[in-house]
């Protein structure tokens, strides 16, 4: 028999000849020719693979913990210097995967975070990375990811998805579990096609106990891909920041600004001040100041902070935490307009008429000092005659003038007629352990409306100012409803006994008239929900298409740069337009403005989805010990597969599957958004009052399953009895037909 190489000889050969690692190459290198010797070599290679000394990838071998010369990589986000790095998707070593620098040559396509590529690797020494990679070809977007519960097995394990849209388990090979334990929450990505009927996956992150404290928001963060850990370079840049000097700023510290925020506010980026206008040419008028945190001073174009803020797009808010756009050193400290400390700001001084119309405005870059940090309930109580120790000294000088200016703006708002939807907001209160203590609807005071109206005025002024200066900016755009959605709204209105005129240019005043007709009637909530669903989604764009919902020709976001990147862009545009420093809008900002608009519109939608999913899971947890209880609510959605119901008590949304609706077949009409019983003619549609029983609550997915008991206080009628037949049915035929009908419904739902 030919001499079989030792284990160390095989490992040395693979290390020195990374492109000649197939079994045939190894046999040729050691002169192995006979069949018996080849069998012995095959046995040795299998032993080394089983012991973890080698990895077998298709027909080639690599030493455990080493990478093949051609590998599949996933592109990571740029580092603080803008360099692109990647991680190997085929890494099976016990240590952290190696750091790989992407070396791009002229003509290579631009690569984005999450993309998968095939690349040729070259080991390097003496650098902060172990390999350099050169692109061979792109393999498409990032691999499909899921979040789920890991279930260990003899062959590795399986992942039970927690997403309501995923209904199949995923299979994980023994060497791709990343050490996950049974019952642990994990993030995984698909590695290959189905095997044994299940998609194959690898665990990429272990997230701990799925029922642990505050796991709900962690699930949403990972499920929606929200960046929640700041890179070291970003944190270091934030920590190096120092308070801004007065310099050439306008000194506004003598003005009695106050901040008014929720009681649990995590950042304070806007302050307000109002006083009577002393100009006799403006009798009964007001001077309104809005001062906003000067984030642009700290977050410079092209910096590590800037790149990270742009990638995040906005802060994301959960009941138990916030994932901020900026590190806490800025968002919670230097940029936040805290009480009795000097803070740099971008401010606008507006003159309002007695009817609340804006006569003029002036922007400035200044230094302010907040007189007090107040909350909405506290301010409202003071205005209503119940001031506390903090608000009593501020009542005559600060609070009452604010409400006087607000009263004037209400006149202008009534003339403008923005869309006036009544949509209460839920508040979820948690214990220190992350358990839901209560679910209620947030109080809404005039203090809320006051701040909202003042912020709208400042946002309008910013858009008008930049238009006047002919500087590029990001507009906040909201287009009018499509004709199809408008027709659907009109049908619902007419079916409810109301009218929405046709054949004229739609204005928000027409919709407000419809909502006013329905106010106080049984159709009030139906019309509010249907009107909301007829609206398009607002977005950012460098071109101005107006804001339909607010009934404004020009609108931009200026007032929240701590939590929205769009506002930071507007601040930089103002700095550039007025020549207030070298930290204004950069050529790169301008060149990528449309791309930025698309990116942050997408991140906003991502955050909204994550926040909504988190609320659903908390509500399901809150209701999980009330399975079997009865609730009242309204039908909020109709689909072929069933009815969605919004519960009155908590605002939670649950599903009534079509199979449990009555004892007859229901036809779905997508135009009128109704289900109609084939036998009884019973019509189920949006807005109808229902009584339901909670059949199932799954906190892990946020799913609620309901049983329909009554509609408009009436039970569902059964199907009409069939006329007699001349021939008796064969035993079992009814059951067979029923089962066949069920299969048809299931196929339709899929």
XYZ file of C-alpha atoms in Angstrom:
750
model
C 0.000 0.000 0.000
C 1.177 3.546 -0.762
C 2.361 5.597 2.225
C -0.626 7.497 3.709
C 0.267 11.055 4.844
C -0.138 12.030 8.489
C -2.732 14.491 9.741
C -0.136 17.242 10.140
C 1.158 16.666 6.593
C -2.368 17.011 5.180
C -2.959 20.244 7.146
C 0.410 21.646 5.996
C -0.410 20.862 2.356
C -3.840 22.556 2.564
C -2.309 25.636 4.218
C 0.428 25.922 1.551
C -1.797 25.060 -1.423
C -5.248 26.566 -0.751
C -6.350 26.077 -4.380
C -5.448 22.344 -4.482
C -7.558 20.902 -1.682
C -9.841 18.387 -3.350
C -9.346 14.715 -2.411
C -7.886 14.083 -5.874
C -5.347 16.919 -5.387
C -4.285 15.555 -1.995
C -3.913 12.014 -3.381
C -1.805 13.278 -6.309
C 0.403 15.382 -4.003
C 1.318 12.359 -1.869
C 1.557 9.862 -4.770
C -1.416 7.773 -3.680
C -2.597 5.602 -6.597
C -3.928 2.243 -5.489
C -7.607 1.752 -4.687
C -6.826 0.496 -1.166
C -4.688 3.553 -0.457
C -7.382 5.878 -1.823
C -9.959 4.232 0.475
C -7.607 4.688 3.444
C -7.050 8.371 2.522
C -10.807 8.877 2.262
C -11.253 7.320 5.711
C -8.577 9.606 7.210
C -10.115 12.733 5.677
C -13.530 11.751 7.062
C -12.019 11.241 10.510
C -10.376 14.672 10.376
C -13.677 16.205 9.308
C -15.548 14.457 12.124
C -12.912 15.595 14.646
C -13.263 19.194 13.471
C -9.750 19.409 12.024
C -11.109 19.928 8.503
C -14.151 21.509 6.899
C -15.529 19.935 3.746
C -17.119 22.348 1.304
C -18.518 20.530 -1.681
C -15.476 18.529 -2.984
C -12.687 20.499 -1.270
C -11.214 20.645 2.236
C -9.962 23.519 4.389
C -8.362 23.485 7.797
C -10.822 24.152 10.619
C -10.951 27.881 11.297
C -9.481 28.848 7.922
C -11.138 30.299 4.840
C -10.994 28.964 1.287
C -9.324 31.261 -1.265
C -12.691 31.915 -2.909
C -15.480 32.590 -0.420
C -19.011 33.909 -0.144
C -19.013 37.119 1.922
C -21.632 39.477 3.286
C -20.866 43.188 3.043
C -20.889 45.116 6.336
C -21.533 48.813 6.913
C -18.616 51.207 6.203
C -16.367 51.965 9.167
C -15.533 55.448 10.433
C -13.034 55.949 7.566
C -15.561 54.821 4.960
C -13.821 51.484 4.265
C -16.013 48.488 3.466
C -15.533 45.249 5.349
C -17.222 41.869 5.023
C -17.848 38.732 7.022
C -17.517 35.191 5.670
C -20.803 33.299 5.444
C -18.979 29.950 5.456
C -17.037 30.487 8.694
C -17.147 27.479 10.989
C -14.315 28.228 13.380
C -14.767 28.487 17.129
C -13.335 32.022 17.287
C -14.869 35.216 15.955
C -14.958 35.308 12.136
C -11.967 37.088 10.572
C -12.120 40.754 9.574
C -11.997 41.082 5.783
C -11.285 44.353 3.931
C -12.948 44.784 0.540
C -10.448 46.146 -1.991
C -12.408 47.633 -4.868
C -10.870 48.474 -8.209
C -12.064 51.070 -10.696
C -15.227 49.905 -12.425
C -16.434 47.689 -9.568
C -20.118 48.231 -8.724
C -21.056 50.095 -5.549
C -21.755 47.550 -2.817
C -24.258 48.087 -0.032
C -24.573 46.721 3.466
C -26.091 43.238 3.522
C -25.167 42.290 -0.057
C -23.664 38.850 -0.690
C -20.656 38.564 -2.973
C -18.249 35.937 -4.250
C -14.706 37.166 -3.634
C -11.075 36.019 -3.904
C -9.268 36.226 -0.552
C -5.645 37.037 0.154
C -4.264 36.646 3.715
C -2.416 39.717 5.051
C -0.242 40.304 8.102
C 0.411 43.331 10.254
C -2.997 44.914 9.586
C -6.215 45.269 11.602
C -7.770 42.738 9.213
C -6.719 39.187 8.369
C -7.709 39.098 4.692
C -8.258 41.334 1.702
C -11.065 40.467 -0.702
C -11.444 41.272 -4.397
C -14.849 41.034 -5.994
C -15.535 38.206 -8.441
C -19.279 38.746 -8.753
C -22.345 39.865 -6.840
C -24.713 37.188 -5.580
C -27.671 39.422 -4.836
C -29.217 40.828 -1.686
C -28.770 39.596 1.832
C -29.916 36.120 2.742
C -33.469 35.700 4.018
C -33.467 36.065 7.818
C -35.861 34.931 10.506
C -36.256 35.218 14.243
C -37.386 32.159 16.132
C -37.112 29.730 19.014
C -34.286 27.203 18.694
C -35.246 23.573 19.339
C -32.212 21.332 19.786
C -32.117 17.904 18.150
C -29.713 15.075 17.431
C -29.003 16.467 13.950
C -28.431 20.029 15.166
C -31.819 21.598 15.617
C -34.776 23.458 14.175
C -36.024 27.022 14.437
C -39.696 27.733 15.075
C -40.361 31.198 13.585
C -42.086 33.822 15.698
C -43.175 35.897 12.690
C -46.900 35.624 11.959
C -46.062 35.364 8.250
C -43.726 32.344 8.634
C -45.409 28.974 8.998
C -42.527 26.510 8.380
C -39.712 25.487 10.676
C -36.097 25.901 9.544
C -33.477 23.167 9.815
C -30.042 23.928 11.325
C -27.075 21.589 10.874
C -25.112 20.570 13.954
C -22.114 22.789 13.102
C -24.230 25.876 12.327
C -26.065 26.306 15.655
C -23.506 28.808 17.086
C -23.926 26.993 20.400
C -27.606 27.920 20.726
C -29.478 26.223 23.557
C -32.915 24.653 23.432
C -35.655 27.258 23.883
C -33.351 30.192 23.156
C -34.414 33.092 20.935
C -32.130 33.217 17.883
C -31.671 35.108 14.650
C -30.887 32.919 11.641
C -30.345 33.262 7.916
C -31.026 30.854 5.090
C -27.982 28.948 3.854
C -29.432 26.637 1.243
C -32.502 25.121 -0.409
C -35.010 22.922 1.343
C -33.813 19.612 2.712
C -36.232 17.059 4.148
C -38.955 19.576 3.270
C -37.441 22.373 5.404
C -35.259 25.363 4.445
C -31.706 25.190 5.783
C -30.361 27.917 8.051
C -27.458 28.992 10.224
C -27.755 30.771 13.577
C -26.156 34.235 13.350
C -27.152 35.659 16.747
C -28.284 34.287 20.097
C -30.711 36.662 21.813
C -31.413 34.866 25.080
C -34.642 33.963 26.851
C -37.645 34.836 24.642
C -39.785 35.349 27.746
C -37.152 37.423 29.542
C -37.668 41.035 30.649
C -37.939 43.460 27.737
C -37.392 40.734 25.130
C -40.314 42.116 23.097
C -38.462 45.173 21.808
C -35.301 43.114 21.216
C -37.344 40.863 18.934
C -38.596 43.866 16.935
C -35.120 45.391 16.690
C -33.643 42.232 15.187
C -36.668 41.289 13.117
C -36.703 44.648 11.341
C -32.940 45.081 11.128
C -32.798 48.274 13.213
C -29.183 49.155 14.127
C -29.085 49.305 17.919
C -25.357 49.290 18.744
C -23.199 52.285 17.867
C -19.751 51.554 16.374
C -16.814 52.492 18.631
C -15.742 55.288 16.281
C -19.200 56.896 16.513
C -19.258 56.704 20.321
C -15.729 58.092 20.529
C -16.645 61.012 18.279
C -19.690 61.794 20.418
C -17.671 61.602 23.656
C -15.098 64.054 22.275
C -17.788 66.685 21.627
C -17.687 69.793 23.815
C -20.316 72.452 24.559
C -20.604 75.018 21.786
C -19.285 78.517 22.493
C -21.362 81.642 21.929
C -18.997 82.868 19.203
C -20.921 84.691 16.486
C -24.276 83.268 17.541
C -27.130 85.558 18.513
C -27.459 85.607 22.306
C -31.029 84.546 23.152
C -30.377 83.574 26.767
C -32.419 86.489 28.099
C -35.579 85.124 26.459
C -37.811 82.954 28.720
C -37.966 79.795 26.608
C -39.528 76.625 28.041
C -39.688 73.050 26.781
C -42.979 71.118 26.926
C -42.739 67.353 26.408
C -44.261 64.045 27.543
C -43.533 63.254 31.185
C -41.243 60.391 30.072
C -39.411 62.387 27.357
C -35.983 61.021 26.500
C -34.772 64.081 24.610
C -35.782 67.739 24.389
C -35.159 69.258 20.990
C -37.676 72.147 20.872
C -38.416 75.161 23.077
C -41.114 77.831 22.698
C -41.869 81.377 23.752
C -44.760 83.736 22.949
C -45.457 87.376 23.769
C -47.778 90.123 22.501
C -46.502 91.965 19.435
C -45.690 95.550 20.539
C -46.012 96.825 16.943
C -49.137 99.041 16.707
C -49.385 97.996 13.043
C -50.292 94.497 14.269
C -53.017 95.007 16.909
C -53.749 91.853 18.910
C -50.836 90.107 17.210
C -48.212 87.826 18.705
C -44.475 87.181 18.556
C -43.773 83.448 18.549
C -40.288 82.005 18.980
C -39.452 78.353 18.268
C -35.896 77.282 19.159
C -34.528 73.908 18.054
C -31.385 72.062 19.191
C -28.418 72.845 16.917
C -27.467 69.263 16.120
C -25.583 70.352 12.974
C -22.872 71.869 15.173
C -22.008 68.414 16.524
C -22.859 66.144 13.589
C -20.705 67.338 10.684
C -21.174 66.150 7.080
C -19.174 63.007 6.313
C -18.255 62.285 9.938
C -18.744 58.913 11.592
C -21.692 60.386 13.505
C -23.213 61.642 10.269
C -22.891 58.320 8.442
C -24.450 56.435 11.347
C -27.294 58.965 11.732
C -28.071 58.779 8.011
C -28.063 54.977 8.127
C -30.509 54.959 11.044
C -32.633 57.748 9.562
C -34.546 58.353 12.781
C -34.925 57.239 16.365
C -37.232 54.312 17.078
C -39.413 54.370 20.192
C -40.608 51.332 22.154
C -42.515 51.190 25.467
C -39.367 50.058 27.289
C -36.530 51.717 25.377
C -35.508 54.030 22.576
C -33.086 53.173 19.784
C -31.700 56.673 19.200
C -30.405 58.155 15.982
C -27.555 59.746 17.947
C -25.520 58.483 20.945
C -26.744 59.540 24.378
C -23.784 61.891 24.862
C -25.490 64.072 22.245
C -29.190 63.124 22.230
C -29.528 63.061 26.014
C -26.981 65.732 26.897
C -25.204 68.259 24.658
C -28.014 68.576 22.094
C -30.908 68.346 24.534
C -32.388 71.679 25.660
C -32.182 70.999 29.383
C -33.325 73.442 32.016
C -30.932 76.222 33.138
C -28.024 75.279 30.851
C -26.715 77.098 27.786
C -27.499 75.274 24.557
C -26.802 76.156 20.908
C -29.935 76.396 18.811
C -31.444 77.221 15.452
C -34.361 79.549 16.117
C -37.128 81.253 14.186
C -38.961 84.398 15.290
C -42.449 84.652 13.754
C -44.938 87.506 13.777
C -48.552 86.351 13.855
C -51.659 88.406 13.255
C -54.571 88.399 15.703
C -56.136 85.726 13.442
C -53.015 83.528 13.651
C -51.719 84.189 10.124
C -47.920 84.308 9.840
C -46.940 87.832 8.718
C -43.171 87.350 8.657
C -40.346 85.244 10.040
C -36.629 85.525 10.789
C -34.190 82.650 11.322
C -31.078 82.900 13.476
C -28.335 80.695 14.868
C -28.219 81.405 18.558
C -27.534 80.408 22.156
C -30.496 79.880 24.504
C -31.184 78.805 28.075
C -34.439 77.027 28.935
C -36.255 78.536 31.903
C -38.050 75.241 32.700
C -38.537 71.676 31.468
C -42.293 71.080 31.654
C -44.679 68.290 30.673
C -48.026 68.518 28.868
C -50.265 67.613 31.805
C -48.427 70.053 34.070
C -48.834 72.960 31.618
C -52.500 72.146 30.971
C -53.247 71.995 34.694
C -51.645 75.418 35.159
C -53.695 76.914 32.333
C -56.836 75.354 33.811
C -56.236 77.055 37.187
C -54.263 74.390 39.032
C -50.599 75.404 38.790
C -47.966 73.582 40.827
C -44.846 74.981 42.484
C -42.962 74.965 39.203
C -45.616 76.428 36.904
C -47.132 79.040 39.250
C -44.263 81.559 38.766
C -44.414 80.980 34.992
C -48.157 81.322 34.522
C -48.529 85.019 33.637
C -45.193 85.569 31.894
C -44.903 82.352 29.875
C -47.855 79.933 29.916
C -50.801 82.298 29.327
C -49.077 84.114 26.403
C -48.442 80.696 24.801
C -52.136 79.828 24.995
C -53.078 83.272 23.676
C -50.906 82.723 20.601
C -52.353 79.243 20.220
C -55.913 80.607 20.325
C -54.987 82.872 17.395
C -53.487 80.004 15.394
C -56.729 78.046 15.785
C -58.456 80.668 13.633
C -55.883 80.230 10.867
C -56.102 76.460 11.175
C -59.897 76.564 10.819
C -59.490 78.506 7.571
C -56.779 76.155 6.291
C -58.828 73.039 7.136
C -56.131 70.360 7.611
C -57.462 66.814 7.806
C -59.061 66.405 11.229
C -58.934 62.723 12.155
C -59.765 61.543 15.669
C -57.218 58.757 16.288
C -56.429 58.118 19.973
C -52.921 56.921 20.856
C -52.289 53.928 23.140
C -50.024 54.032 26.169
C -48.492 50.796 27.494
C -47.169 50.941 31.051
C -44.517 48.389 32.026
C -43.096 47.226 35.340
C -39.342 47.282 35.986
C -39.307 43.625 34.929
C -40.914 44.431 31.580
C -44.374 43.076 32.410
C -47.423 44.972 31.131
C -49.131 46.746 34.025
C -51.798 48.623 32.085
C -52.959 49.566 28.604
C -54.832 52.824 28.156
C -55.304 55.656 25.703
C -53.077 58.690 26.163
C -54.647 61.890 27.431
C -54.680 64.589 24.787
C -54.669 68.196 25.985
C -54.677 71.597 24.342
C -51.022 71.707 25.449
C -50.315 68.948 22.897
C -52.163 70.814 20.158
C -50.373 74.042 21.049
C -46.928 72.532 20.528
C -48.038 70.722 17.356
C -49.383 73.944 15.823
C -46.252 75.918 16.720
C -44.021 73.218 15.227
C -46.068 73.213 12.010
C -45.619 76.987 11.732
C -41.841 76.641 12.188
C -41.663 73.834 9.627
C -43.573 75.925 7.084
C -41.255 78.875 7.734
C -38.192 76.674 7.122
C -39.539 75.410 3.796
C -40.434 78.942 2.696
C -37.061 80.331 3.789
C -35.042 77.743 1.870
C -37.233 78.179 -1.184
C -36.554 81.921 -0.988
C -32.814 81.286 -0.623
C -32.921 78.803 -3.527
C -31.158 76.154 -1.457
C -31.761 72.398 -1.864
C -33.691 70.710 0.917
C -35.879 67.731 1.727
C -39.589 68.498 1.618
C -42.114 66.490 3.597
C -44.552 65.347 0.925
C -48.067 63.979 1.312
C -50.009 63.406 -1.880
C -53.769 63.233 -2.207
C -55.566 59.843 -2.245
C -55.694 57.805 -5.438
C -59.012 57.773 -7.361
C -59.463 54.094 -6.476
C -59.114 54.668 -2.721
C -61.329 57.721 -2.933
C -64.047 55.698 -4.680
C -63.828 53.053 -1.933
C -64.219 55.763 0.727
C -67.175 57.234 -1.161
C -68.893 53.823 -1.284
C -68.512 53.358 2.476
C -69.789 56.893 3.094
C -72.859 56.409 0.889
C -73.600 53.017 2.457
C -73.573 54.798 5.837
C -76.008 57.464 4.673
C -73.501 60.258 4.044
C -72.191 61.935 0.901
C -68.757 62.739 -0.455
C -69.105 64.904 -3.548
C -67.736 63.577 -6.815
C -66.387 65.392 -9.851
C -64.490 68.159 -8.050
C -60.899 68.717 -6.961
C -60.611 66.980 -3.593
C -59.805 69.180 -0.609
C -59.297 68.265 3.024
C -62.349 70.419 3.815
C -64.505 67.918 1.886
C -63.213 65.069 4.044
C -63.624 67.105 7.236
C -67.243 67.785 6.266
C -67.789 64.042 5.903
C -66.169 63.341 9.289
C -68.283 66.078 10.901
C -71.464 64.487 9.496
C -70.503 61.166 11.073
C -69.357 62.602 14.424
C -71.417 61.246 17.295
C -73.196 58.666 15.135
C -72.704 54.917 15.043
C -70.577 55.425 11.917
C -68.100 57.836 13.534
C -65.253 55.355 13.970
C -65.976 53.641 10.643
C -65.508 56.902 8.713
C -62.348 57.834 10.632
C -60.763 54.438 9.952
C -61.794 54.381 6.293
C -60.601 57.950 5.695
C -57.235 57.148 7.261
C -56.852 54.072 5.060
C -57.635 56.060 1.941
C -54.616 58.315 2.573
C -51.229 57.869 0.914
C -48.135 57.625 3.113
C -46.065 60.772 3.602
C -42.432 60.697 2.452
C -39.353 62.880 1.871
C -38.322 64.262 -1.520
C -36.070 67.043 -2.882
C -38.998 68.314 -4.972
C -42.037 70.004 -3.487
C -45.360 68.254 -4.160
C -47.199 69.846 -1.220
C -48.714 68.299 1.893
C -52.330 67.256 1.322
C -53.151 66.199 4.891
C -51.981 69.491 6.430
C -53.382 71.485 3.499
C -50.041 73.223 2.932
C -48.295 74.165 -0.307
C -44.810 73.893 1.177
C -43.668 71.865 4.170
C -40.375 70.529 5.571
C -39.256 68.973 8.847
C -37.133 71.386 10.897
C -38.124 70.827 14.536
C -36.665 67.407 15.540
C -33.023 67.012 14.411
C -32.140 64.879 17.452
C -34.422 62.108 16.226
C -34.862 62.731 12.445
C -32.112 62.994 9.844
C -34.414 64.967 7.515
C -34.434 67.855 10.002
C -30.636 67.821 10.193
C -30.504 68.225 6.399
C -32.860 71.230 6.644
C -30.673 72.782 9.377
C -27.574 72.366 7.220
C -29.386 73.964 4.278
C -30.239 76.993 6.457
C -26.619 77.243 7.622
C -25.420 77.149 4.016
C -28.037 79.619 2.851
C -27.228 82.171 5.556
C -23.458 81.588 5.658
C -23.485 80.698 9.345
C -20.450 78.388 9.290
C -18.626 75.570 7.532
C -20.967 72.863 8.885
C -23.761 73.483 6.399
C -25.004 71.314 3.551
C -21.995 69.743 1.802
C -21.590 69.025 -1.935
C -21.899 65.323 -1.068
C -25.155 66.000 0.820
C -26.550 67.804 -2.219
C -25.391 65.134 -4.680
C -27.038 62.325 -2.685
C -30.157 64.242 -1.633
C -32.617 62.077 -3.574
C -30.927 58.887 -2.353
C -31.068 60.202 1.227
C -34.773 61.004 0.842
C -35.507 57.432 -0.255
C -33.339 55.952 2.499
C -34.888 57.885 5.386
C -38.425 57.403 4.053
C -37.698 53.658 4.207
C -36.167 53.807 7.701
C -39.232 55.711 8.912
C -41.502 52.929 7.622
C -39.193 50.335 9.190
C -39.467 52.032 12.588
C -43.243 52.327 12.310
C -43.524 48.602 11.555
C -41.223 47.684 14.467
C -43.130 49.929 16.880
C -46.466 48.486 15.691
C -45.250 44.880 16.046
C -43.943 45.597 19.539
C -47.265 47.085 20.588
C -49.071 44.013 19.193
C -46.855 41.676 21.236
C -47.296 43.643 24.449
C -51.069 43.717 23.929
C -51.128 39.955 23.307
C -49.146 39.438 26.532
C -51.582 41.726 28.383
C -54.566 39.733 27.116
C -53.044 36.244 27.339
C -54.559 35.549 30.773
C -58.033 36.605 29.583
C -58.554 33.921 26.943
C -62.251 33.051 26.916
C -63.347 36.557 27.923
C -65.783 38.561 25.792
C -64.982 41.991 24.348
C -66.710 44.631 22.283
C -65.104 46.205 19.259
C -65.503 47.243 15.646
C -64.592 45.531 12.397
C -61.478 47.384 11.229
C -60.576 45.321 8.165
C -62.087 42.767 5.804
C -60.100 40.234 3.795
C -60.862 37.016 1.960
C -59.433 35.029 4.879
C -61.407 36.761 7.637
C -62.231 39.886 9.630
C -59.972 42.158 11.657
C -61.527 43.623 14.796
C -60.223 46.512 16.914
C -61.151 45.985 20.566
C -62.658 48.985 22.382
C -60.934 48.437 25.717
C -57.306 48.223 24.561
C -57.273 49.139 20.876
C -55.770 45.716 20.122
C -56.404 44.191 16.695
C -57.462 40.543 16.397
C -58.419 38.205 13.562
C -61.659 36.278 13.139
C -60.773 33.513 10.644
C -63.283 33.076 7.823
C -63.830 29.460 8.837
C -65.363 30.569 12.138
C -67.671 33.262 10.734
C -71.202 31.895 10.890
C -72.380 28.567 9.465
C -72.439 29.431 5.791
C -70.097 30.348 2.964
C -69.179 34.038 2.722
C -68.333 35.824 -0.543
C -65.613 38.487 -0.380
C -66.161 41.780 -2.250
C -62.819 43.677 -2.417
C -64.448 46.847 -3.796
C -66.874 47.361 -0.929
C -64.612 45.616 1.612
C -67.402 43.302 2.756
C -68.202 39.635 3.275
C -71.716 38.473 2.270
C -73.326 35.248 3.446
C -74.278 33.000 0.525
C -77.462 31.752 2.219
C -78.654 34.552 4.497
C -77.319 37.629 2.697
C -75.699 38.792 5.944
C -73.214 41.590 5.176
C -70.128 42.130 7.338
C -68.173 45.350 6.751
C -65.775 47.862 8.238
C -67.073 49.823 11.223
C -69.788 47.408 12.372
C -69.999 46.900 16.123
C -69.309 43.339 17.214
C -68.977 41.239 20.325
C -66.178 38.669 20.231
C -64.643 36.018 22.439
C -60.851 35.865 22.780
C -59.923 32.390 21.561
C -56.129 32.660 21.529
C -53.401 35.193 22.449
C -49.788 34.484 21.433
C -47.381 37.036 22.944
C -44.436 35.729 20.915
C -46.056 36.661 17.595
C -48.509 39.311 18.807
C -51.379 37.342 17.297
C -54.934 37.456 18.665
C -57.568 34.979 17.409
C -61.206 35.880 18.024
C -64.608 34.213 17.743
C -67.528 36.270 16.433
C -70.546 36.275 18.780
C -72.780 39.181 17.680
C -72.910 41.864 14.985
C -74.678 45.106 15.892
C -76.045 43.306 18.999
C -77.593 40.541 16.886
C -76.446 36.943 16.635
C -75.393 35.593 13.265
C -78.280 33.822 11.492
C -77.704 30.249 10.348
C -78.001 29.105 6.713
C -81.422 28.581 5.193
C -82.565 24.949 5.284
C -82.184 23.111 1.989
C -85.192 21.650 0.182
C -85.549 17.860 0.311
C -83.750 15.713 -2.242
C -85.199 12.799 -4.179
C -82.187 10.604 -3.423
C -80.681 10.070 0.015
C -77.059 11.115 0.380
C -74.423 8.487 0.849
C -72.902 8.291 4.328
C -69.829 10.480 4.617
C -70.586 12.552 1.488
C -71.390 15.729 3.473
C -68.163 15.478 5.432
C -66.153 14.907 2.255
C -67.724 17.907 0.533
C -67.198 20.081 3.590
C -63.550 19.070 3.733
C -63.150 19.799 0.004
C -64.696 23.252 0.496
C -62.314 23.925 3.372
C -59.358 23.016 1.160
C -60.604 25.456 -1.488
C -60.810 28.224 1.133
C -57.308 27.442 2.384
C -55.923 27.561 -1.169
C -57.668 30.885 -1.708
C -56.212 32.324 1.479
C -52.703 31.312 0.492
